[in-house]
Amino acid sequence: MRKTVFLNTDREMPLLGLGVYKLTGDNEAEQAIYHATQAGYRLIDTASAYANEDAVGRGIAQCGIPRKDLFVTTKIWNNAQRLGDIEDSFRRSLERLQLDYVDLYLIHWPVPGCFLNTWKEMEKLLESGQAQSIGVSNFEIRHLEELKKYSDIVPAVNQIEFHPYCYQKDLLEYCQDRGIQVQAYAPLARGAYFDNDVMCVLATKYVKTPAQIGLRWALQKGVAVIPKSSDPERIRINGDIFDFEIEEEDMEIIDSLNQNLHVSHVPEDLRDVPF
């Protein structure tokens, strides 16, 4: 199985990346990036809301991997969208990351009344080359349909919660039919399915861990994954998912585990707000 995918911008993106949400302790992000790149990871996913872009920038600078061989993603937060502060927010992210460009810039959440204008401003960043691809996160089909009416530029990526307990099949198929690469955040569901009997049986069958089974299941659905960890051994194990294949009948069994369970929640400033 290939370890990368070509986006609709003709940019190549790794299918495996390191998520750094909540890695804000002393040197925590820097160390995680070092161990991840040593284990073969080449994608780092952060966001302005994670409050660790400075640390991620140091980690990138110190990891020993040439910038051209890394794929760096960050995201614009809700308050910047409401203020119309798109260009300056992006510039601040670049400064914190100590980078001249990012490989992917995402709208973190579809803020009602704002995300269409945000997208138009992001189109300028794409044209400038400072964002080599642009995309969205947490967009449902209705948001993508609204965006399609407003812009001819199709998002390169839709980053959503996606794991065996949150199998968003209709949204996945919608994106795949339109050339939008789905990327899974929280692909391990914060450990929610690790004790599931089915996942444990399959882990024994394939001589893998339940986490590896869940990540491999997503990959075989055509979904990129960005598991988060700061533990060197877990980072290594999470990346060891390209040397086996789950049989189709077992894929279907994992499909049936869906509970529409979201371990990530809508931000406070978007709760009870009609889209």
mmCIF file of C-alpha atoms in Angstrom:
data_model
loop_
_atom_site.group_PDB
_atom_site.id
_atom_site.type_symbol
_atom_site.label_atom_id
_atom_site.label_comp_id
_atom_site.label_asym_id
_atom_site.label_seq_id
_atom_site.Cartn_x
_atom_site.Cartn_y
_atom_site.Cartn_z
ATOM 1 C CA MET A 1 0.000 0.000 0.000
ATOM 2 C CA ARG A 2 1.200 3.463 -0.856
ATOM 3 C CA LYS A 3 2.197 5.644 2.078
ATOM 4 C CA THR A 4 1.154 8.883 0.369
ATOM 5 C CA VAL A 5 -1.777 10.220 -1.597
ATOM 6 C CA PHE A 6 -1.970 12.948 -4.229
ATOM 7 C CA LEU A 7 -4.389 15.726 -3.319
ATOM 8 C CA ASN A 8 -6.518 17.565 -5.868
ATOM 9 C CA THR A 9 -3.802 20.247 -5.868
ATOM 10 C CA ASP A 10 -1.307 17.648 -7.178
ATOM 11 C CA ARG A 11 0.541 17.872 -3.863
ATOM 12 C CA GLU A 12 1.612 14.605 -2.258
ATOM 13 C CA MET A 13 0.443 14.069 1.328
ATOM 14 C CA PRO A 14 1.514 11.265 3.682
ATOM 15 C CA LEU A 15 -1.314 8.967 4.749
ATOM 16 C CA LEU A 16 0.151 8.807 8.256
ATOM 17 C CA GLY A 17 0.882 11.832 10.411
ATOM 18 C CA LEU A 18 1.430 12.928 13.972
ATOM 19 C CA GLY A 19 -1.301 14.879 15.719
ATOM 20 C CA VAL A 20 -0.029 17.239 18.427
ATOM 21 C CA TYR A 21 -3.283 18.342 20.089
ATOM 22 C CA LYS A 22 -2.680 19.090 23.801
ATOM 23 C CA LEU A 23 1.086 18.543 23.517
ATOM 24 C CA THR A 24 1.959 21.705 25.419
ATOM 25 C CA GLY A 25 4.285 20.473 28.184
ATOM 26 C CA ASP A 26 7.983 21.310 28.362
ATOM 27 C CA ASN A 27 9.560 20.028 25.129
ATOM 28 C CA GLU A 28 6.610 17.639 24.734
ATOM 29 C CA ALA A 29 5.820 18.558 21.125
ATOM 30 C CA GLU A 30 9.507 18.818 20.206
ATOM 31 C CA GLN A 31 10.229 15.341 21.575
ATOM 32 C CA ALA A 32 7.140 13.840 19.940
ATOM 33 C CA ILE A 33 8.147 15.273 16.570
ATOM 34 C CA TYR A 34 11.681 13.938 16.976
ATOM 35 C CA HIS A 35 10.491 10.415 17.811
ATOM 36 C CA ALA A 36 7.861 10.488 15.080
ATOM 37 C CA THR A 37 10.287 11.551 12.364
ATOM 38 C CA GLN A 38 12.756 8.917 13.560
ATOM 39 C CA ALA A 39 9.955 6.368 13.138
ATOM 40 C CA GLY A 40 9.291 7.534 9.578
ATOM 41 C CA TYR A 41 6.466 10.023 10.029
ATOM 42 C CA ARG A 42 6.607 12.971 7.660
ATOM 43 C CA LEU A 43 3.351 14.801 8.412
ATOM 44 C CA ILE A 44 2.844 17.060 11.440
ATOM 45 C CA ASP A 45 -0.645 18.379 12.201
ATOM 46 C CA THR A 46 -1.157 21.362 14.486
ATOM 47 C CA ALA A 47 -3.495 24.367 14.801
ATOM 48 C CA SER A 48 -3.441 27.871 16.179
ATOM 49 C CA ALA A 49 -5.959 26.746 18.822
ATOM 50 C CA TYR A 50 -3.543 24.101 20.117
ATOM 51 C CA ALA A 51 -1.279 26.857 21.462
ATOM 52 C CA ASN A 52 1.837 24.918 20.486
ATOM 53 C CA GLU A 53 2.805 26.200 17.036
ATOM 54 C CA ASP A 54 5.985 27.706 18.540
ATOM 55 C CA ALA A 55 6.976 24.317 19.944
ATOM 56 C CA VAL A 56 6.057 22.570 16.703
ATOM 57 C CA GLY A 57 8.267 25.027 14.827
ATOM 58 C CA ARG A 58 11.173 24.216 17.128
ATOM 59 C CA GLY A 59 10.518 20.518 16.718
ATOM 60 C CA ILE A 60 10.547 20.809 12.949
ATOM 61 C CA ALA A 61 13.778 22.823 13.041
ATOM 62 C CA GLN A 62 15.467 20.346 15.368
ATOM 63 C CA CYS A 63 14.279 17.005 13.995
ATOM 64 C CA GLY A 64 16.936 16.743 11.282
ATOM 65 C CA ILE A 65 14.513 16.157 8.400
ATOM 66 C CA PRO A 66 14.752 18.654 5.510
ATOM 67 C CA ARG A 67 11.751 20.965 5.312
ATOM 68 C CA LYS A 68 10.964 19.819 1.771
ATOM 69 C CA ASP A 69 10.472 16.276 3.050
ATOM 70 C CA LEU A 70 7.940 17.290 5.691
ATOM 71 C CA PHE A 71 4.226 18.016 5.320
ATOM 72 C CA VAL A 72 3.001 20.593 7.836
ATOM 73 C CA THR A 73 -0.654 21.385 8.512
ATOM 74 C CA THR A 74 -2.145 24.129 10.658
ATOM 75 C CA LYS A 75 -5.628 25.604 11.025
ATOM 76 C CA ILE A 76 -7.445 28.884 11.543
ATOM 77 C CA TRP A 77 -9.548 29.205 14.687
ATOM 78 C CA ASN A 78 -13.102 30.456 15.122
ATOM 79 C CA ASN A 79 -12.418 33.882 16.648
ATOM 80 C CA ALA A 80 -10.113 34.810 13.749
ATOM 81 C CA GLN A 81 -12.898 33.875 11.345
ATOM 82 C CA ARG A 82 -15.414 36.041 13.189
ATOM 83 C CA LEU A 83 -12.991 38.979 13.172
ATOM 84 C CA GLY A 84 -12.161 38.481 9.496
ATOM 85 C CA ASP A 85 -8.543 38.203 10.605
ATOM 86 C CA ILE A 86 -7.598 35.502 8.114
ATOM 87 C CA GLU A 87 -4.419 36.858 6.535
ATOM 88 C CA ASP A 88 -2.898 38.123 9.785
ATOM 89 C CA SER A 89 -3.825 34.934 11.650
ATOM 90 C CA PHE A 90 -2.112 32.898 8.962
ATOM 91 C CA ARG A 91 0.957 35.141 9.080
ATOM 92 C CA ARG A 92 1.174 34.704 12.852
ATOM 93 C CA SER A 93 0.986 30.940 12.437
ATOM 94 C CA LEU A 94 3.856 31.035 9.955
ATOM 95 C CA GLU A 95 5.904 33.160 12.339
ATOM 96 C CA ARG A 96 5.310 30.807 15.251
ATOM 97 C CA LEU A 97 6.127 27.794 13.092
ATOM 98 C CA GLN A 98 9.224 29.569 11.713
ATOM 99 C CA LEU A 99 8.184 28.551 8.204
ATOM 100 C CA ASP A 100 7.856 30.294 4.863
ATOM 101 C CA TYR A 101 4.848 28.174 3.892
ATOM 102 C CA VAL A 102 2.592 25.396 5.142
ATOM 103 C CA ASP A 103 1.640 22.396 3.074
ATOM 104 C CA LEU A 104 -1.993 22.519 4.170
ATOM 105 C CA TYR A 105 -4.107 25.226 5.796
ATOM 106 C CA LEU A 106 -7.526 24.259 7.148
ATOM 107 C CA ILE A 107 -10.660 25.984 8.388
ATOM 108 C CA HIS A 108 -10.820 24.388 11.834
ATOM 109 C CA TRP A 109 -14.622 24.595 12.212
ATOM 110 C CA PRO A 110 -17.394 25.830 9.887
ATOM 111 C CA VAL A 111 -18.328 28.984 11.805
ATOM 112 C CA PRO A 112 -21.828 30.021 10.668
ATOM 113 C CA GLY A 113 -21.860 33.220 8.659
ATOM 114 C CA CYS A 114 -18.069 33.225 8.445
ATOM 115 C CA PHE A 115 -16.632 30.142 6.782
ATOM 116 C CA LEU A 116 -17.500 31.176 3.238
ATOM 117 C CA ASN A 117 -15.651 34.480 3.578
ATOM 118 C CA THR A 118 -12.805 32.658 5.327
ATOM 119 C CA TRP A 119 -12.533 30.337 2.339
ATOM 120 C CA LYS A 120 -12.326 33.255 -0.086
ATOM 121 C CA GLU A 121 -9.424 34.717 1.901
ATOM 122 C CA MET A 122 -7.735 31.321 2.006
ATOM 123 C CA GLU A 123 -7.945 31.129 -1.770
ATOM 124 C CA LYS A 124 -5.566 34.119 -1.837
ATOM 125 C CA LEU A 125 -3.122 32.258 0.410
ATOM 126 C CA LEU A 126 -3.288 29.306 -1.962
ATOM 127 C CA GLU A 127 -2.599 31.557 -4.933
ATOM 128 C CA SER A 128 0.379 33.105 -3.137
ATOM 129 C CA GLY A 129 1.941 29.685 -2.510
ATOM 130 C CA GLN A 130 2.233 30.311 1.222
ATOM 131 C CA ALA A 131 -0.426 27.636 1.667
ATOM 132 C CA GLN A 132 0.265 24.941 -0.876
ATOM 133 C CA SER A 133 -3.142 23.342 -0.346
ATOM 134 C CA ILE A 134 -6.238 24.528 1.502
ATOM 135 C CA GLY A 135 -8.993 22.505 3.063
ATOM 136 C CA VAL A 136 -11.526 22.216 5.839
ATOM 137 C CA SER A 137 -12.107 20.379 9.103
ATOM 138 C CA ASN A 138 -15.320 19.211 10.755
ATOM 139 C CA PHE A 139 -17.352 20.017 7.642
ATOM 140 C CA GLU A 140 -20.496 17.997 7.058
ATOM 141 C CA ILE A 141 -22.077 17.437 3.653
ATOM 142 C CA ARG A 142 -24.320 20.502 4.104
ATOM 143 C CA HIS A 143 -21.291 22.743 4.689
ATOM 144 C CA LEU A 144 -19.475 21.334 1.669
ATOM 145 C CA GLU A 145 -22.572 21.824 -0.475
ATOM 146 C CA GLU A 146 -22.800 25.455 0.616
ATOM 147 C CA LEU A 147 -19.121 25.955 -0.121
ATOM 148 C CA LYS A 148 -19.541 24.426 -3.583
ATOM 149 C CA LYS A 149 -22.145 27.071 -4.446
ATOM 150 C CA TYR A 150 -19.753 29.804 -3.373
ATOM 151 C CA SER A 151 -16.411 28.739 -4.806
ATOM 152 C CA ASP A 152 -14.973 26.734 -7.681
ATOM 153 C CA ILE A 153 -12.008 25.632 -5.557
ATOM 154 C CA VAL A 154 -12.670 22.245 -4.007
ATOM 155 C CA PRO A 155 -11.120 21.629 -0.575
ATOM 156 C CA ALA A 156 -8.075 19.390 -0.820
ATOM 157 C CA VAL A 157 -8.838 17.777 2.551
ATOM 158 C CA ASN A 158 -11.721 17.409 4.975
ATOM 159 C CA GLN A 159 -10.339 16.479 8.390
ATOM 160 C CA ILE A 160 -13.015 14.782 10.489
ATOM 161 C CA GLU A 161 -13.361 12.460 13.440
ATOM 162 C CA PHE A 162 -13.243 8.969 11.970
ATOM 163 C CA HIS A 163 -12.680 5.620 13.685
ATOM 164 C CA PRO A 164 -14.505 2.273 14.080
ATOM 165 C CA TYR A 165 -16.950 3.796 16.579
ATOM 166 C CA CYS A 166 -17.487 6.860 14.349
ATOM 167 C CA TYR A 167 -17.753 5.527 10.800
ATOM 168 C CA GLN A 168 -19.026 8.523 8.810
ATOM 169 C CA LYS A 169 -19.742 6.495 5.689
ATOM 170 C CA ASP A 170 -21.983 8.943 3.815
ATOM 171 C CA LEU A 171 -19.608 11.857 4.384
ATOM 172 C CA LEU A 172 -16.633 9.739 3.340
ATOM 173 C CA GLU A 173 -18.326 8.676 0.107
ATOM 174 C CA TYR A 174 -19.410 12.246 -0.627
ATOM 175 C CA CYS A 175 -15.840 13.491 -0.264
ATOM 176 C CA GLN A 176 -14.318 10.660 -2.258
ATOM 177 C CA ASP A 177 -16.780 11.233 -5.114
ATOM 178 C CA ARG A 178 -15.624 14.879 -5.278
ATOM 179 C CA GLY A 179 -11.877 14.427 -4.938
ATOM 180 C CA ILE A 180 -11.688 15.609 -1.329
ATOM 181 C CA GLN A 181 -9.227 13.588 0.739
ATOM 182 C CA VAL A 182 -10.636 12.600 4.120
ATOM 183 C CA GLN A 183 -8.182 12.718 7.012
ATOM 184 C CA ALA A 184 -9.060 11.213 10.385
ATOM 185 C CA TYR A 185 -8.368 13.009 13.612
ATOM 186 C CA ALA A 186 -8.879 11.051 16.855
ATOM 187 C CA PRO A 187 -8.538 7.826 14.819
ATOM 188 C CA LEU A 188 -7.855 5.949 18.064
ATOM 189 C CA ALA A 189 -11.034 7.341 19.697
ATOM 190 C CA ARG A 190 -8.874 8.103 22.741
ATOM 191 C CA GLY A 191 -8.674 4.371 23.403
ATOM 192 C CA ALA A 192 -12.449 3.810 23.404
ATOM 193 C CA TYR A 193 -12.321 0.674 21.225
ATOM 194 C CA PHE A 194 -9.108 -0.866 22.556
ATOM 195 C CA ASP A 195 -11.007 -3.287 24.823
ATOM 196 C CA ASN A 196 -13.686 -4.132 22.288
ATOM 197 C CA ASP A 197 -13.914 -7.916 21.907
ATOM 198 C CA VAL A 198 -13.996 -7.800 18.111
ATOM 199 C CA MET A 199 -10.978 -5.515 17.911
ATOM 200 C CA CYS A 200 -9.065 -7.688 20.368
ATOM 201 C CA VAL A 201 -9.842 -10.860 18.403
ATOM 202 C CA LEU A 202 -8.750 -9.212 15.156
ATOM 203 C CA ALA A 203 -5.605 -7.911 16.834
ATOM 204 C CA THR A 204 -4.730 -11.491 17.796
ATOM 205 C CA LYS A 205 -5.516 -12.743 14.296
ATOM 206 C CA TYR A 206 -3.255 -10.201 12.579
ATOM 207 C CA VAL A 207 -0.647 -10.105 15.378
ATOM 208 C CA LYS A 208 -1.223 -6.394 15.864
ATOM 209 C CA THR A 209 -2.734 -4.142 18.519
ATOM 210 C CA PRO A 210 -6.360 -2.923 18.483
ATOM 211 C CA ALA A 211 -4.967 0.550 17.769
ATOM 212 C CA GLN A 212 -3.133 -0.741 14.701
ATOM 213 C CA ILE A 213 -6.272 -2.552 13.527
ATOM 214 C CA GLY A 214 -8.294 0.663 13.828
ATOM 215 C CA LEU A 215 -5.701 2.719 11.971
ATOM 216 C CA ARG A 216 -5.303 0.118 9.236
ATOM 217 C CA TRP A 217 -9.094 -0.083 8.829
ATOM 218 C CA ALA A 218 -9.170 3.666 8.162
ATOM 219 C CA LEU A 219 -6.291 3.453 5.685
ATOM 220 C CA GLN A 220 -8.063 0.723 3.744
ATOM 221 C CA LYS A 221 -11.100 2.998 3.559
ATOM 222 C CA GLY A 222 -8.856 5.520 1.784
ATOM 223 C CA VAL A 223 -8.647 7.745 4.866
ATOM 224 C CA ALA A 224 -5.408 9.371 6.058
ATOM 225 C CA VAL A 225 -4.752 9.173 9.804
ATOM 226 C CA ILE A 226 -3.095 11.473 12.346
ATOM 227 C CA PRO A 227 -2.935 9.589 15.668
ATOM 228 C CA LYS A 228 -1.752 11.659 18.621
ATOM 229 C CA SER A 229 0.826 10.462 21.113
ATOM 230 C CA SER A 230 3.859 11.750 22.959
ATOM 231 C CA ASP A 231 5.063 8.286 23.964
ATOM 232 C CA PRO A 232 7.966 7.113 21.733
ATOM 233 C CA GLU A 233 6.905 3.473 21.726
ATOM 234 C CA ARG A 234 3.267 4.243 20.978
ATOM 235 C CA ILE A 235 4.334 6.574 18.193
ATOM 236 C CA ARG A 236 6.406 3.765 16.692
ATOM 237 C CA ILE A 237 3.613 1.196 17.043
ATOM 238 C CA ASN A 238 1.000 3.539 15.566
ATOM 239 C CA GLY A 239 3.205 3.937 12.507
ATOM 240 C CA ASP A 240 3.663 0.204 11.977
ATOM 241 C CA ILE A 241 0.518 -0.244 9.876
ATOM 242 C CA PHE A 242 1.739 -0.656 6.322
ATOM 243 C CA ASP A 243 2.884 -4.288 6.457
ATOM 244 C CA PHE A 244 -0.466 -6.082 6.629
ATOM 245 C CA GLU A 245 -3.961 -5.992 5.143
ATOM 246 C CA ILE A 246 -7.288 -6.605 6.825
ATOM 247 C CA GLU A 247 -9.451 -9.091 4.917
ATOM 248 C CA GLU A 248 -12.693 -7.757 3.454
ATOM 249 C CA GLU A 249 -14.932 -9.813 5.719
ATOM 250 C CA ASP A 250 -13.097 -8.437 8.737
ATOM 251 C CA MET A 251 -13.397 -4.895 7.358
ATOM 252 C CA GLU A 252 -17.161 -5.378 7.240
ATOM 253 C CA ILE A 253 -17.196 -6.609 10.835
ATOM 254 C CA ILE A 254 -15.328 -3.470 11.926
ATOM 255 C CA ASP A 255 -17.811 -1.373 9.936
ATOM 256 C CA SER A 256 -20.603 -2.842 12.062
ATOM 257 C CA LEU A 257 -19.045 -1.483 15.265
ATOM 258 C CA ASN A 258 -20.138 2.062 14.409
ATOM 259 C CA GLN A 259 -21.910 3.845 17.273
ATOM 260 C CA ASN A 260 -21.770 7.380 15.859
ATOM 261 C CA LEU A 261 -19.619 8.098 18.896
ATOM 262 C CA HIS A 262 -17.763 11.402 18.888
ATOM 263 C CA VAL A 263 -14.957 11.749 21.409
ATOM 264 C CA SER A 264 -14.279 15.271 20.161
ATOM 265 C CA HIS A 265 -16.921 17.869 20.936
ATOM 266 C CA VAL A 266 -18.179 21.011 19.243
ATOM 267 C CA PRO A 267 -16.443 24.081 20.731
ATOM 268 C CA GLU A 268 -18.368 26.121 23.278
ATOM 269 C CA ASP A 269 -18.765 29.046 20.899
ATOM 270 C CA LEU A 270 -20.475 26.853 18.294
ATOM 271 C CA ARG A 271 -22.861 24.951 20.577
ATOM 272 C CA ASP A 272 -26.555 25.598 20.008
ATOM 273 C CA VAL A 273 -25.702 27.735 16.991
ATOM 274 C CA PRO A 274 -27.823 26.830 13.908
ATOM 275 C CA PHE A 275 -25.730 26.111 10.828
#
